[in-house]
Short mmCIF file of C-alpha atoms in Angstrom, two decimals:
data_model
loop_
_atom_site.label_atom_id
_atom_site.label_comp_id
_atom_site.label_asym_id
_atom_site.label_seq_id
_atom_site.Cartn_x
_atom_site.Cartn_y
_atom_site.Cartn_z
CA UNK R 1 -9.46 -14.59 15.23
CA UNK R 2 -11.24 -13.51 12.18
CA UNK R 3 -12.01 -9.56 12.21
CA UNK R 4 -13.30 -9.14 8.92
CA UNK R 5 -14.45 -10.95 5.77
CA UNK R 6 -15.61 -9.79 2.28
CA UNK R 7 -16.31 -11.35 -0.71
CA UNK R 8 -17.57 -10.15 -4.44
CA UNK R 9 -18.24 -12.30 -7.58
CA UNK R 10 -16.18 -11.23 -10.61
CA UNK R 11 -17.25 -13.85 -12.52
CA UNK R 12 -15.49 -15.82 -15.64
CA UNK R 13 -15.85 -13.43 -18.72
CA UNK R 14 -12.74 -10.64 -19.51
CA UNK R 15 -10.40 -13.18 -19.46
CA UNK R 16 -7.73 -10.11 -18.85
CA UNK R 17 -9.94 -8.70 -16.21
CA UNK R 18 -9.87 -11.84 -14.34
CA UNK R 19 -6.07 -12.13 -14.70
CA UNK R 20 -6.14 -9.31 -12.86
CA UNK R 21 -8.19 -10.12 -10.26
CA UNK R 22 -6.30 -13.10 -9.45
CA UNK R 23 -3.25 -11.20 -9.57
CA UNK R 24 -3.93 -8.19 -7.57
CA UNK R 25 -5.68 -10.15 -5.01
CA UNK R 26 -2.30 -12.26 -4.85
CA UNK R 27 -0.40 -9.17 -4.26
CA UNK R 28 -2.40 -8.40 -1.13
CA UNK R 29 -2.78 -11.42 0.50
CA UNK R 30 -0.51 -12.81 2.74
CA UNK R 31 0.31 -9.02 3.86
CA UNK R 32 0.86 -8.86 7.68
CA UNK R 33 0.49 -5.14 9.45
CA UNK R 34 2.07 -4.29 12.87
CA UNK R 35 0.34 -1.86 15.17
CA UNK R 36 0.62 1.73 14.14
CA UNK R 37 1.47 0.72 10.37
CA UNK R 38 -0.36 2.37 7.55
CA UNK R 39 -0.92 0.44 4.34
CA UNK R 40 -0.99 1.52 0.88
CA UNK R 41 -2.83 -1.37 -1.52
CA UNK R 42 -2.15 0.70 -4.70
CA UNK R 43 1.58 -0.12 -3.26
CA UNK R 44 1.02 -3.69 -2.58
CA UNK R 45 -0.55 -4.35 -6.32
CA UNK R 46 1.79 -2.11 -8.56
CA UNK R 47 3.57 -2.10 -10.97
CA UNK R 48 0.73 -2.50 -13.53
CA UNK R 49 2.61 -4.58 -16.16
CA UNK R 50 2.88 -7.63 -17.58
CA UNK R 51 6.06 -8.68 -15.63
CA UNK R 52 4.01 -8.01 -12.91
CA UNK R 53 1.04 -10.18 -13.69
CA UNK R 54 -1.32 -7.69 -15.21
CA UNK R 55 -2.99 -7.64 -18.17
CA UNK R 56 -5.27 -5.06 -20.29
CA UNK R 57 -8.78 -5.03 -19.77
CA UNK R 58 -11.33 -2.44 -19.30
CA UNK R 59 -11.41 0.21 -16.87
CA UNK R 60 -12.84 3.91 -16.35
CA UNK R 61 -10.84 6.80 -17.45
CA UNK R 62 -12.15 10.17 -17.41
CA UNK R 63 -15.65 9.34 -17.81
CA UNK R 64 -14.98 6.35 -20.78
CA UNK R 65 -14.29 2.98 -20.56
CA UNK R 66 -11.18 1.99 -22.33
CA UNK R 67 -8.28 -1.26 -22.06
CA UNK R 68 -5.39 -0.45 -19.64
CA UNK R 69 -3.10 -2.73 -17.85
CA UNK R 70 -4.62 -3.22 -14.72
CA UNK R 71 -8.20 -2.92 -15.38
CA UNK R 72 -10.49 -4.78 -13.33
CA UNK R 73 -8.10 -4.27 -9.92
CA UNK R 74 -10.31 -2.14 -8.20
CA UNK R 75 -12.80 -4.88 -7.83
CA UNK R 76 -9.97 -5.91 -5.08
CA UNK R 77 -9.31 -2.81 -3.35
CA UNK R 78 -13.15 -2.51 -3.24
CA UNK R 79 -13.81 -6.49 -1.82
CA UNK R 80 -10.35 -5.50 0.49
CA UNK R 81 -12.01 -2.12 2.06
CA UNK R 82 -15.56 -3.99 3.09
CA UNK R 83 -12.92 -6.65 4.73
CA UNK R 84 -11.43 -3.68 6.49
CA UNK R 85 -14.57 -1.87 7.30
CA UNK R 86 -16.16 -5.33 8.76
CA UNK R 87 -12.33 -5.52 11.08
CA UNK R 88 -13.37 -2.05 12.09
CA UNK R 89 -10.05 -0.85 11.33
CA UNK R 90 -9.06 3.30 10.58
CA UNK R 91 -9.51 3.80 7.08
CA UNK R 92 -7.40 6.72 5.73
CA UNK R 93 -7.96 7.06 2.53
CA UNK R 94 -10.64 6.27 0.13
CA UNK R 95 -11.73 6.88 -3.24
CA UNK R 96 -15.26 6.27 -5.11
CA UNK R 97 -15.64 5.14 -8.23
CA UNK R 98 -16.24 7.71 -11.31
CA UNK R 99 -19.10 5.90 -12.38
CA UNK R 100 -20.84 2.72 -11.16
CA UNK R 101 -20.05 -0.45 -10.19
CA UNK R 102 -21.84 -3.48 -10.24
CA UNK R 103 -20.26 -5.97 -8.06
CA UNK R 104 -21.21 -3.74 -4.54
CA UNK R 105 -23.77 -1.38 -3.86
CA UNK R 106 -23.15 1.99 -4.15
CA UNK R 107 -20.20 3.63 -1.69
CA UNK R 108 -19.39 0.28 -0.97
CA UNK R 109 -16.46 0.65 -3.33
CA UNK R 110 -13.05 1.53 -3.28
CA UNK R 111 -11.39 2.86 -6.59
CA UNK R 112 -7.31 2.51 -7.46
CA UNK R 113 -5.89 4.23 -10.12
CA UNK R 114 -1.79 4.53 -9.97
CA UNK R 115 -0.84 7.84 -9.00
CA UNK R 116 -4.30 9.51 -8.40
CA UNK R 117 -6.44 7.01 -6.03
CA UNK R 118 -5.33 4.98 -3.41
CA UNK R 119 -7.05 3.02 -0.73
CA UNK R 120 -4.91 3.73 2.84
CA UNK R 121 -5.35 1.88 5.95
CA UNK R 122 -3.87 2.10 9.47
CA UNK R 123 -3.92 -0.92 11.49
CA UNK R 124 -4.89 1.34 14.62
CA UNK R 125 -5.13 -2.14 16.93
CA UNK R 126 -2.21 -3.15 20.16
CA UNK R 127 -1.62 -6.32 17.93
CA UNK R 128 -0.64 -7.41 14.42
CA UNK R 129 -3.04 -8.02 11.90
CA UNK R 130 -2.73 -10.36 8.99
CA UNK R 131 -4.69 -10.52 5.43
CA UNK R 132 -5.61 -13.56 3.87
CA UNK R 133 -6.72 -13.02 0.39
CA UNK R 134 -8.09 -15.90 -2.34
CA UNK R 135 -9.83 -16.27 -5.44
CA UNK R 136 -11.95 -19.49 -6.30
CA UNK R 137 -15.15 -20.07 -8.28
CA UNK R 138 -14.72 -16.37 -9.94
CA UNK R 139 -15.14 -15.37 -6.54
CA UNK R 140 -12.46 -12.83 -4.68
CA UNK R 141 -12.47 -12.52 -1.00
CA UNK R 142 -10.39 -11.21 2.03
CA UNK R 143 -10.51 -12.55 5.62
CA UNK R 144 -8.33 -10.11 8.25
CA UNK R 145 -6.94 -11.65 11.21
CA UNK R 146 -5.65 -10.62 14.72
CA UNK R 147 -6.50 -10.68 18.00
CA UNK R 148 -10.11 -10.35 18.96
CA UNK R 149 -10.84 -7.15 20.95
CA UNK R 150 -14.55 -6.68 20.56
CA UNK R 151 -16.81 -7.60 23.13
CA UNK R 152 -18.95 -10.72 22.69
CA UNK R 153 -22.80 -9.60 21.52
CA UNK R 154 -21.57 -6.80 19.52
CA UNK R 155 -22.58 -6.42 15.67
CA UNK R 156 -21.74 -4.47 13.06
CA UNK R 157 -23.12 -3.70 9.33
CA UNK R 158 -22.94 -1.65 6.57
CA UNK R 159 -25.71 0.10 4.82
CA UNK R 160 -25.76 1.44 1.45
CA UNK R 161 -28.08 4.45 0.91
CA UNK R 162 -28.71 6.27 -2.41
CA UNK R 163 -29.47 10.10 -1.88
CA UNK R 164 -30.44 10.50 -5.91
CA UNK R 165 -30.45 8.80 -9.26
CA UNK R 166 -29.75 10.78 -11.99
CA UNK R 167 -30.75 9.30 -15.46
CA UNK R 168 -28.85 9.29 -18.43
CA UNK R 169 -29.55 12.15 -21.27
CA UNK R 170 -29.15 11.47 -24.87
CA UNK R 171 -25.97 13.03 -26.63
CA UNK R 172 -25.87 13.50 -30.43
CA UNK R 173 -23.23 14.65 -32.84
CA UNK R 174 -23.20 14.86 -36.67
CA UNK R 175 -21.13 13.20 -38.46
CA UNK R 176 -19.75 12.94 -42.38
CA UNK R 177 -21.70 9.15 -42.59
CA UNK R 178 -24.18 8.53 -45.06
CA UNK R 179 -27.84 10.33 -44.13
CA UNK R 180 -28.84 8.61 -41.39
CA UNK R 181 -26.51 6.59 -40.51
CA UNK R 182 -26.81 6.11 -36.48
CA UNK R 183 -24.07 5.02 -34.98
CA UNK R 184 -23.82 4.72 -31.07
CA UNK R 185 -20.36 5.81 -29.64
CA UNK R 186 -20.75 5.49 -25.88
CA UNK R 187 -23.14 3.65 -23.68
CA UNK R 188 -24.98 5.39 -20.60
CA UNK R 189 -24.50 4.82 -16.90
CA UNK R 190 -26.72 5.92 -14.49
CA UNK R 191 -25.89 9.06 -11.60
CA UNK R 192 -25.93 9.04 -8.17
CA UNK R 193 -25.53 10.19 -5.14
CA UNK R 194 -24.92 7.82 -2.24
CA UNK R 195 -23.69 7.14 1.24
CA UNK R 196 -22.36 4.55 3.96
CA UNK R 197 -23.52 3.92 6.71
CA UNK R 198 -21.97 1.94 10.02
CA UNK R 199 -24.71 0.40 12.45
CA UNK R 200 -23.27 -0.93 15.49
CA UNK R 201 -25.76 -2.73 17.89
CA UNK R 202 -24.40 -3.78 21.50
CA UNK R 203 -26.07 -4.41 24.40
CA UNK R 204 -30.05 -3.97 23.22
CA UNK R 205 -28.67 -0.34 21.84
CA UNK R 206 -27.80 0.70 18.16
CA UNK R 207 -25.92 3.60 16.73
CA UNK R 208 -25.59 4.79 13.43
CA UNK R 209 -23.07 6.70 11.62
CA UNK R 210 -22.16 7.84 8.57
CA UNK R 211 -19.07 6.23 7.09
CA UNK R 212 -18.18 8.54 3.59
CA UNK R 213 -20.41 9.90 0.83
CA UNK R 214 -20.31 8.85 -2.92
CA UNK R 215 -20.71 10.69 -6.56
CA UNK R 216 -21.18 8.72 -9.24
CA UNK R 217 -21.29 10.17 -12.74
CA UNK R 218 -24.02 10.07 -15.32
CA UNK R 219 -23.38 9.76 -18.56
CA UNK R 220 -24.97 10.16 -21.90
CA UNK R 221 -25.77 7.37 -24.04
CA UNK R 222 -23.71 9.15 -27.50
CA UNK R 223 -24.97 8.68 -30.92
CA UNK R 224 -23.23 9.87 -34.16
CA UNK R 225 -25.52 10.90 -36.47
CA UNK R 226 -24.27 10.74 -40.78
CA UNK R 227 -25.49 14.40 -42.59
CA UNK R 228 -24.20 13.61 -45.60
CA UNK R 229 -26.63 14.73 -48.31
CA UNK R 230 -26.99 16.60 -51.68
CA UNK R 231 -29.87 18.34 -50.31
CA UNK R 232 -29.39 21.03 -48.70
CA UNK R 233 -32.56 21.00 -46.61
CA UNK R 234 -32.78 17.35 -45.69
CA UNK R 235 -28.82 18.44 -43.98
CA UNK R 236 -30.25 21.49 -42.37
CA UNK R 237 -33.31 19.69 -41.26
CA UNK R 238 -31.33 16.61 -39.67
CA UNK R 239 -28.83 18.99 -38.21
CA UNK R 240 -31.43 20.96 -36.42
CA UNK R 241 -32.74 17.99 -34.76
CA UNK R 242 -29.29 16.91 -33.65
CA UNK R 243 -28.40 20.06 -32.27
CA UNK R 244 -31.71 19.85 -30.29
CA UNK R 245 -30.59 16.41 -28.60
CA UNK R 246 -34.06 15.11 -30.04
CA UNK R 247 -33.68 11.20 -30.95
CA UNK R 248 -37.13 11.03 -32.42
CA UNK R 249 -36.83 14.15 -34.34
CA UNK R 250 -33.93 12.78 -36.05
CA UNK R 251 -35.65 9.68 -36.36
CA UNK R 252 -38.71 11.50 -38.53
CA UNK R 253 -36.34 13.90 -40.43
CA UNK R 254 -34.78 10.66 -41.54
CA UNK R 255 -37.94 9.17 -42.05
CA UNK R 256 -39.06 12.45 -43.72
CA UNK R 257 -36.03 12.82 -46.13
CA UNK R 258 -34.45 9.37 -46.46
#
């Protein structure tokens, strides 16, 4: 019987991201789980390396986005943990994201990262269970199997519910470029604050329960801004406006002195 099915688009672009898709989602499927047995998925996907079938591709690290070998996997853990959720089986570990995703809604996801995150289930049923995973159309999906013990009429979702949005500031530094030179160094990502929630309806009745909570950083969209002038008061001027996170004040000093 099916228990559980997710899917999520990941599309055709990062050609190392997609590697990586395809890969880790390899890794996974065809994993069966006896009754009682806890799973580790960061175990089932590593090592990260190109032996392994892993490429570099981008990925969030400490608030960035930068290449590592890997990037792009937690796309499956996340697709994997809706399959779980949807099979009703005990999750025992889950991480959000540090920032936003766009291929679920938020605290939908499930973030890997060797060594640090993990996603952990238990298959907490009498009888086996067994993961199908698959890739096609720059779609990756994972159906669970096992023995149906649910009874007939009963229905569950999943509900995404954002709690706050927190919008990205504006970050500027000074830099050694030419007087006015604007350079942007890091692109913004919206806040939030988010939860899950389980609706079960059975019998005419419905309950509702939260499932975990989510915090998703905001960051700044970071411009460098060039000083470098033989006046001494056009530097001052531009400085002051930098210091004061003030994009159209820089924007007139430049206007002003350039």
């Amino acid at each position: 019987d099916v228990l559980g099915s997710y899917s999520t688009y990941y599309g055709d672009g990062d050609e190392g991201r997609t590697m990586n898709v395809e890969s880790g989602a390899q890794h996974v499927g065809g994993t069966l789980v006896q009754p009682g047995e806890e799973v580790s998925v960061n175990a089932l996907m590593e090592p990260y390396t190109e032996e392994n079938g892993y490429a570099p591709a981008p990925s969030y690290e400490n608030g960035e986005v930068v290449d590592s070998y890997g990037g792009g996997i937690c796309q499956v853990s996340t697709t994997l943990y809706m399959s779980l959720l949807r099979a009703e089986l005990e999750i025992t570990e889950r991480h959000n994201h540090s920032m936003i995703v766009n291929y679920v809604k938020p605290s939908m996801d499930a973030a890997i990262s060797e060594g640090y995150k993990d996603l952990k289930f238990t298959n907490n049923l009498e009888t086996p269970i067994y993961i199908e995973g698959y890739t096609s159309g720059g779609e990756v999906g994972f159906v669970v199997y096992g023995q149906e013990y649910r009874p007939a009429g009963r229905s569950v979702t999943y509900e995404s519910e954002t709690l706050e949005t927190i919008e990205p500031e504006v970050e500027l530094t000074a830099s050694q470029d030419s007087f006015g030179t604007i350079t942007q160094t890091g692109s913004p990502h919206t806040g939030y604050n988010a939860c899950l929630w389980k609706i079960v309806s059975e019998n005419g009745k419905e309950t509702k329960e939260q499932v975990n909570s989510s915090t998703y950083n905001m960051t700044p969209e970071k411009y460098s801004v060039g000083v470098r002038t033989d006046s001494a008061e056009a530097e001052s001027k531009l400085r002051a406006a930098i210091d004061a996170n003030d994009l159209n004040q820089v924007y007139e000093v430049i206007n002003t002195y350039g």
